[in-house]
Coordinates of N, CA and C in Angstrom, one line a residue:
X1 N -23.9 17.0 17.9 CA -23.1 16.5 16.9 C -22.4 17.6 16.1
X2 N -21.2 17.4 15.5 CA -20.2 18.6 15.0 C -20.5 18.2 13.7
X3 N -20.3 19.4 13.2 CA -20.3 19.5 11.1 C -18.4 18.4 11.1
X4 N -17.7 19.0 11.8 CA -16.6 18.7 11.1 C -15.5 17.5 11.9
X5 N -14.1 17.2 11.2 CA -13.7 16.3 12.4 C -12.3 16.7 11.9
X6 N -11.2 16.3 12.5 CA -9.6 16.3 13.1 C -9.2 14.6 12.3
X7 N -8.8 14.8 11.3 CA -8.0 13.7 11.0 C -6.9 13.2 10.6
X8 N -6.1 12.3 11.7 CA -4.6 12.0 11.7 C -4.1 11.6 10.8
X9 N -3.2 11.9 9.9 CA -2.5 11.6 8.8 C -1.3 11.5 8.8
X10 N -0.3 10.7 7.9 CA 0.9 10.8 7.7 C 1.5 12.2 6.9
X11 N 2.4 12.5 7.9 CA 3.3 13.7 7.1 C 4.2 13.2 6.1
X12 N 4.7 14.2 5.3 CA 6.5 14.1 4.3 C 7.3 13.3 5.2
X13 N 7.8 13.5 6.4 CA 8.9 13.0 6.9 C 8.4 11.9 7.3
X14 N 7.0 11.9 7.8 CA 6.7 10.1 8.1 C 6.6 9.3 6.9
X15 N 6.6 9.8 6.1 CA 6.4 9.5 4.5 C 7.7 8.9 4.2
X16 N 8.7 9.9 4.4 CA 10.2 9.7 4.0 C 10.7 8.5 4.8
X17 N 10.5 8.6 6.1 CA 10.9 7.5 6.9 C 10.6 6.0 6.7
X18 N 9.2 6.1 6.1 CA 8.4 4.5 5.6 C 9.2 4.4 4.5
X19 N 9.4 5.2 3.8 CA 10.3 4.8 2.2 C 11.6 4.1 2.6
X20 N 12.4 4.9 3.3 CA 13.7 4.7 3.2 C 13.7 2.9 4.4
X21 N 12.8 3.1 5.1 CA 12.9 1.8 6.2 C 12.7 0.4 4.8
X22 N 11.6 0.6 3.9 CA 11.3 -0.1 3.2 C 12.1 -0.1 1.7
X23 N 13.0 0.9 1.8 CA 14.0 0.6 0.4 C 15.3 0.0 1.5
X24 N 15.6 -0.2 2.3 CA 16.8 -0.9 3.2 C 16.5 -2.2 2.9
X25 N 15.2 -2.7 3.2 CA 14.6 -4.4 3.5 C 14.8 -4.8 2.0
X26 N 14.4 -3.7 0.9 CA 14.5 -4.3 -0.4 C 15.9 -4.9 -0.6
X27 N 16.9 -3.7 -0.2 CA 18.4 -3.7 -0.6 C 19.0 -5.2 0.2
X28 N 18.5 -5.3 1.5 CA 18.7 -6.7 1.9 C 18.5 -8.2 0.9
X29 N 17.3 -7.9 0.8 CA 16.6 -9.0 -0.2 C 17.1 -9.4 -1.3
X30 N 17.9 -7.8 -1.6 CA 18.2 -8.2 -3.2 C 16.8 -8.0 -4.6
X31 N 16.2 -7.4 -4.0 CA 14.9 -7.0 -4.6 C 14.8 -5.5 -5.1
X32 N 14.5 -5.2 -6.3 CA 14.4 -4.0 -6.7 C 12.8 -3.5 -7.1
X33 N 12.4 -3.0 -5.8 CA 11.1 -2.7 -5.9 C 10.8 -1.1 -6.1
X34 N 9.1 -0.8 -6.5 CA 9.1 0.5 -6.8 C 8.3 0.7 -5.1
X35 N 8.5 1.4 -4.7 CA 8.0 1.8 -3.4 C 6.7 3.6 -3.2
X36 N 5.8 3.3 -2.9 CA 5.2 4.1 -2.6 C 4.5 4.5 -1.2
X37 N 4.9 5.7 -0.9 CA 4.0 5.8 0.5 C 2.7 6.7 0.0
X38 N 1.8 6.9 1.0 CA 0.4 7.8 0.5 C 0.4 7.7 2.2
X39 N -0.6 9.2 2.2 CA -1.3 9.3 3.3 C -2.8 8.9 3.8
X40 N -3.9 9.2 4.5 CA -4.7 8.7 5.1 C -6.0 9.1 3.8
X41 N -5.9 9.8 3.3 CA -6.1 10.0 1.9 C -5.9 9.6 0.7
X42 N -5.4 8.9 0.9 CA -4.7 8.5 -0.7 C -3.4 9.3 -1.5
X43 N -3.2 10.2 -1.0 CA -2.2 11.2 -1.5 C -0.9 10.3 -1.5
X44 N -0.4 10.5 -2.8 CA 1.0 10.1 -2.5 C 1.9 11.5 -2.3
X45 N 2.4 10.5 -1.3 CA 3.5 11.4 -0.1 C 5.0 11.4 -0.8
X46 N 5.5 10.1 -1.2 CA 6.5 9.8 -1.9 C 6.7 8.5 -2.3
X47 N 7.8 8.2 -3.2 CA 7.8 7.1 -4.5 C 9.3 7.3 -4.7
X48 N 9.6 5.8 -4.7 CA 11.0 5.6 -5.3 C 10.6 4.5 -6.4
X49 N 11.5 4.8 -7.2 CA 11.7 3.7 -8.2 C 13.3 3.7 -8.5
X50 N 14.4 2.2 -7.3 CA 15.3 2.4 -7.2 C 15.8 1.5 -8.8
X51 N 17.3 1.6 -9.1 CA 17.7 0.8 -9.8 C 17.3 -0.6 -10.6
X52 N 16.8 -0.7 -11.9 CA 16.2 -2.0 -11.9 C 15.1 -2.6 -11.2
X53 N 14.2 -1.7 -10.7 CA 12.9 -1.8 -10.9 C 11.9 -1.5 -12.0
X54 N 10.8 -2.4 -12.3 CA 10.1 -2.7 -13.5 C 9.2 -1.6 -13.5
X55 N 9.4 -1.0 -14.8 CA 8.4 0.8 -15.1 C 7.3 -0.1 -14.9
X56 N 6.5 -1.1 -15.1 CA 5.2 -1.1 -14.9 C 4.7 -1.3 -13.5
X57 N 5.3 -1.8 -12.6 CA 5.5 -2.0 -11.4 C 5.2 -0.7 -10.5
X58 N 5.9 0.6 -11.3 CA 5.8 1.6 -10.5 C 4.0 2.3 -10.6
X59 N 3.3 2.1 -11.2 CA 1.6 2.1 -11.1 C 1.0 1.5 -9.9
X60 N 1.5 -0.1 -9.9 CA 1.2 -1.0 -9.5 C 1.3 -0.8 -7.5
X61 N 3.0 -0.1 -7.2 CA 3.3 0.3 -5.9 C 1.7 0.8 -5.3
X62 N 1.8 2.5 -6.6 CA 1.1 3.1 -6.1 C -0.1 2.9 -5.6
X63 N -1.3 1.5 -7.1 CA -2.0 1.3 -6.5 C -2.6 0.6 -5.2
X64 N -1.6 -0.7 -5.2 CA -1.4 -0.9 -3.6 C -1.5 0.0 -2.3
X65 N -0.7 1.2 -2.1 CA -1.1 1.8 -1.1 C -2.4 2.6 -1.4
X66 N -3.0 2.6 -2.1 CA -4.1 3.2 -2.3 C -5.4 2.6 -2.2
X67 N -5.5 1.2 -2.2 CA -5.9 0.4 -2.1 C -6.2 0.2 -0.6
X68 N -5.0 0.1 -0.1 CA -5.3 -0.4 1.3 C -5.9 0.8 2.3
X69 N -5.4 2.4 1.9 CA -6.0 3.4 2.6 C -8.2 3.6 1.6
X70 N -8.2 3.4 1.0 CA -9.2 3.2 0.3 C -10.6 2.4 0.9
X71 N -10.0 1.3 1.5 CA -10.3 0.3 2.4 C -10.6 0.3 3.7
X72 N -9.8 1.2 4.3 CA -9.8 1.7 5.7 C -8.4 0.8 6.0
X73 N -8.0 0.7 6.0 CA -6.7 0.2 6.2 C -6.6 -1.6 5.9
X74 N -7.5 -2.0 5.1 CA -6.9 -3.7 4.7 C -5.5 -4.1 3.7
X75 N -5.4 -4.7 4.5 CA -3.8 -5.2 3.5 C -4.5 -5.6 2.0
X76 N -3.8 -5.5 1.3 CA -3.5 -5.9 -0.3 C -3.9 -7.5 -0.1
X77 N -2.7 -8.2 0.8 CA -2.8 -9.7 0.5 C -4.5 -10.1 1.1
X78 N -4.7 -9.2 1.9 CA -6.4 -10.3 2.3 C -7.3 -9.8 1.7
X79 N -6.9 -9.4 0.4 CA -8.5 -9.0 -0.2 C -8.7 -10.5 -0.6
X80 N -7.9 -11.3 -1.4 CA -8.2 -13.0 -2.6 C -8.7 -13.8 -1.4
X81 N -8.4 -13.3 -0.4 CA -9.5 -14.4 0.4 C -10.7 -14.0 1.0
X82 N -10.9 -12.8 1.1 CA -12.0 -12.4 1.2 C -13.0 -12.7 0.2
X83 N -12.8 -12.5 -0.4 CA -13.5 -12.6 -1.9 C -13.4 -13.8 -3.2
X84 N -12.6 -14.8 -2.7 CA -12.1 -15.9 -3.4 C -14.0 -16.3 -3.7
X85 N -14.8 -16.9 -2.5 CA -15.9 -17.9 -2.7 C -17.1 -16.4 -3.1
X86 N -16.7 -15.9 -3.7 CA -17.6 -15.2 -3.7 C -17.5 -14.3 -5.2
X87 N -18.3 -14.9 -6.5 CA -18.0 -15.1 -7.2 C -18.5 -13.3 -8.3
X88 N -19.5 -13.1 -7.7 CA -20.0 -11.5 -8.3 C -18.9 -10.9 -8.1
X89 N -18.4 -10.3 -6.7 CA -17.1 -9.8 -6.3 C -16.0 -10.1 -6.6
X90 N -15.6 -11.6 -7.0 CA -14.3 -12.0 -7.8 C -14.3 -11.2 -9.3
X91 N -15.4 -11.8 -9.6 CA -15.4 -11.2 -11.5 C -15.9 -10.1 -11.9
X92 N -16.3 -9.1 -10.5 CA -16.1 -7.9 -10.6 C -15.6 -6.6 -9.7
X93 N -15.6 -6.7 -8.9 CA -14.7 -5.7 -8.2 C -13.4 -5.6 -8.7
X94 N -12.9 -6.5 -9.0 CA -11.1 -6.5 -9.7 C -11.3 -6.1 -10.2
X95 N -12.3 -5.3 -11.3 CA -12.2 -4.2 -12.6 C -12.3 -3.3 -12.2
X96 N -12.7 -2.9 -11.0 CA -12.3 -1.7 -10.6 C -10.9 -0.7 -10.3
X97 N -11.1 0.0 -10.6 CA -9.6 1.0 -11.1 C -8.7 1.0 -9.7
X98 N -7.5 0.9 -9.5 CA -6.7 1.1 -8.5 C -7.0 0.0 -7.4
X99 N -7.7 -0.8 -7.4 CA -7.6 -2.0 -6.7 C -6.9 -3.1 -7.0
X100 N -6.1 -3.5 -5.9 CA -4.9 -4.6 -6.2 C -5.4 -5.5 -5.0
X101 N -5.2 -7.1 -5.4 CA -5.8 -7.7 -4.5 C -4.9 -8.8 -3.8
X102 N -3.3 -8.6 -4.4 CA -2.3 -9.2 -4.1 C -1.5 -8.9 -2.8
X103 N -0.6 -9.4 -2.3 CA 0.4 -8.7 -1.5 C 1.2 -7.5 -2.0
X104 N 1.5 -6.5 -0.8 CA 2.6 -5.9 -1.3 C 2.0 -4.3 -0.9
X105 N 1.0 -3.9 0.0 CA 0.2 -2.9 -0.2 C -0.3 -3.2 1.5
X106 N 0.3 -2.3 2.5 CA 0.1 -2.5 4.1 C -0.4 -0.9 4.8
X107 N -1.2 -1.1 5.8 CA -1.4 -0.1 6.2 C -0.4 0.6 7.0
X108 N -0.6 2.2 7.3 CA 0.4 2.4 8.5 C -0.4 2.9 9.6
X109 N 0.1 2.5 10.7 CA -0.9 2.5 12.0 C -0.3 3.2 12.9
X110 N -0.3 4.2 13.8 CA 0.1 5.2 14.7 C -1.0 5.3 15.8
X111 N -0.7 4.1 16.7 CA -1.5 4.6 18.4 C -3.1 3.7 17.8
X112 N -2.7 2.8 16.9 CA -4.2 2.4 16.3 C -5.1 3.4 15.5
X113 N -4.5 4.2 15.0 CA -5.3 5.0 13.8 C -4.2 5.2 12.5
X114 N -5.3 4.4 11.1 CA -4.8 4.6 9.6 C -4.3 5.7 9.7
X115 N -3.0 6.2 9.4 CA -2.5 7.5 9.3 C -2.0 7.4 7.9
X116 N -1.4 6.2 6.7 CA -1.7 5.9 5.1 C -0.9 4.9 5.0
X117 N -0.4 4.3 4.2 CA 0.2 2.9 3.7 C 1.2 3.1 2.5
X118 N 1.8 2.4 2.8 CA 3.0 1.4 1.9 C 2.6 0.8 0.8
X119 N 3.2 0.8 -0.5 CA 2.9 -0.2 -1.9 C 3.8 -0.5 -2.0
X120 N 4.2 -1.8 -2.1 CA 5.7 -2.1 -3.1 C 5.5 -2.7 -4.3
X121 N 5.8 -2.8 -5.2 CA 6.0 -3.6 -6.2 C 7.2 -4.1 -7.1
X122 N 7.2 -5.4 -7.9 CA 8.5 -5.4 -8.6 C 9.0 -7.0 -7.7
X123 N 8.6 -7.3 -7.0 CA 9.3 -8.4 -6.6 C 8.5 -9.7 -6.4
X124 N 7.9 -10.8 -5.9 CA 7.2 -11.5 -5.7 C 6.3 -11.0 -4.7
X125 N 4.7 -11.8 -4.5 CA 3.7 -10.7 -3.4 C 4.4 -10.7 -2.2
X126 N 4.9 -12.0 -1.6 CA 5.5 -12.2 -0.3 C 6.8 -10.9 -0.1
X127 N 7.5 -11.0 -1.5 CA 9.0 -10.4 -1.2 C 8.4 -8.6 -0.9
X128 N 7.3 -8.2 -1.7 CA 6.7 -7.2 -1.6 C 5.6 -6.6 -0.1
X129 N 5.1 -7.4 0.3 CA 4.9 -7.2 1.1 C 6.0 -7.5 2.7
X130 N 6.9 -7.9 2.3 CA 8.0 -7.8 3.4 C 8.9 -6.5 3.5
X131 N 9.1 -5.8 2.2 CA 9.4 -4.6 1.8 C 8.3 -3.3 2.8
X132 N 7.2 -3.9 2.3 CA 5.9 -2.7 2.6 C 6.1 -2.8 3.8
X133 N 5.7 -4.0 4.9 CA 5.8 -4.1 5.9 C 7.0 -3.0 7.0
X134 N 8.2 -3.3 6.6 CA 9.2 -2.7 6.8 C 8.8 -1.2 6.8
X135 N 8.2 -0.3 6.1 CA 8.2 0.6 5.8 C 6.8 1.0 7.0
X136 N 6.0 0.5 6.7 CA 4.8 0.8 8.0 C 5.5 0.4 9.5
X137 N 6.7 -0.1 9.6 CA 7.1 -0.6 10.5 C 7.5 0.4 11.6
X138 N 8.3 1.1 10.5 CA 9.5 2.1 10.8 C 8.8 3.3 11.2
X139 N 7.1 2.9 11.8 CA 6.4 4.8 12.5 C 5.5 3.9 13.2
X140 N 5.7 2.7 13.6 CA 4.5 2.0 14.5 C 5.0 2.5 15.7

C-alpha cells in the first residue's frame, strides 16, 4: 500500500474553458448568471459575474460548485430528493455551510474522473443548471 496518491484535477484553462462555454448558454438564454468554476478541491479556479447578475447570487454560484466537488461529484439538483423523506437530514444538513441543495451546481468529468464543477446562479434552478451544464460540457 502507498502513503500517497496522483490526483486529477481541473487546470486555469480548463477552468477558463467551462466558464466561457457556460457564460455563451447564459447569453443565449438571456440569463445573467454569476458563474463559478472550482477544481477537484474545491478551489475556485474562476468566477464571472457578467452584467446584471444578482450580488447575492454570486456566493450562491460559488457554493454550488463546491457543493457538488464536496460530494464527490453529485449534482446540486439531486440532493432535495435524496433527502426530501428523510426528515433529520432535511432539517439539518441544509444548515450546513456551503451546501446548496438546488439546481445549478454540476460536476466536471474527464475519462470518468471528478476533475471540479460548475455553479451558476442568478437565474431559475433549471435555467442555472443548463448554464452549469454547458460549462462541464465544454472538457467532457
Amino acid at each position: 500500500m502507498t502513503d500517497t496518491t496522483t490526483v486529477r484535477t481541473l487546470t486555469a484553462s480548463g477552468a477558463l474553458k467551462a466558464l466561457n462555454a457556460a457564460h455563451a448558454t447564459s447569453l443565449e438564454l438571456g440569463v445573467p448568471v454569476n458563474i463559478a468554476v472550482c477544481d477537484a478541491a474545491g478551489n475556485e479556479l474562476a468566477f464571472l459575474r457578467p452584467d446584471g447578475a444578482a450580488l447575492l447570487s454570486m456566493g450562491i454560484a460559488r457554493d454550488k460548485a463546491y457543493t457538488v466537488v464536496a460530494f464527490h461529484g453529485i449534482p446540486t439538483d439531486a440532493w432535495y430528493g435524496m433527502i426530501k423523506d428523510e426528515p433529520a437530514l432535511l432539517n439539518g444538513i441544509v444548515h450546513r455551510d456551503r451546501l446548496v441543495i438546488f439546481g445549478g451546481g454540476v460536476p466536471i468529468k474527464v475519462d470518468g474522473v471528478l476533475v471540479g464543477a460548475v455553479g451558476c446562479s442568478g437565474g431559475s434552478a433549471e435555467e442555472d443548471a443548463l448554464v452549469a451544464q454547458a460549462g462541464a460540457d465544454a472538457l467532457a
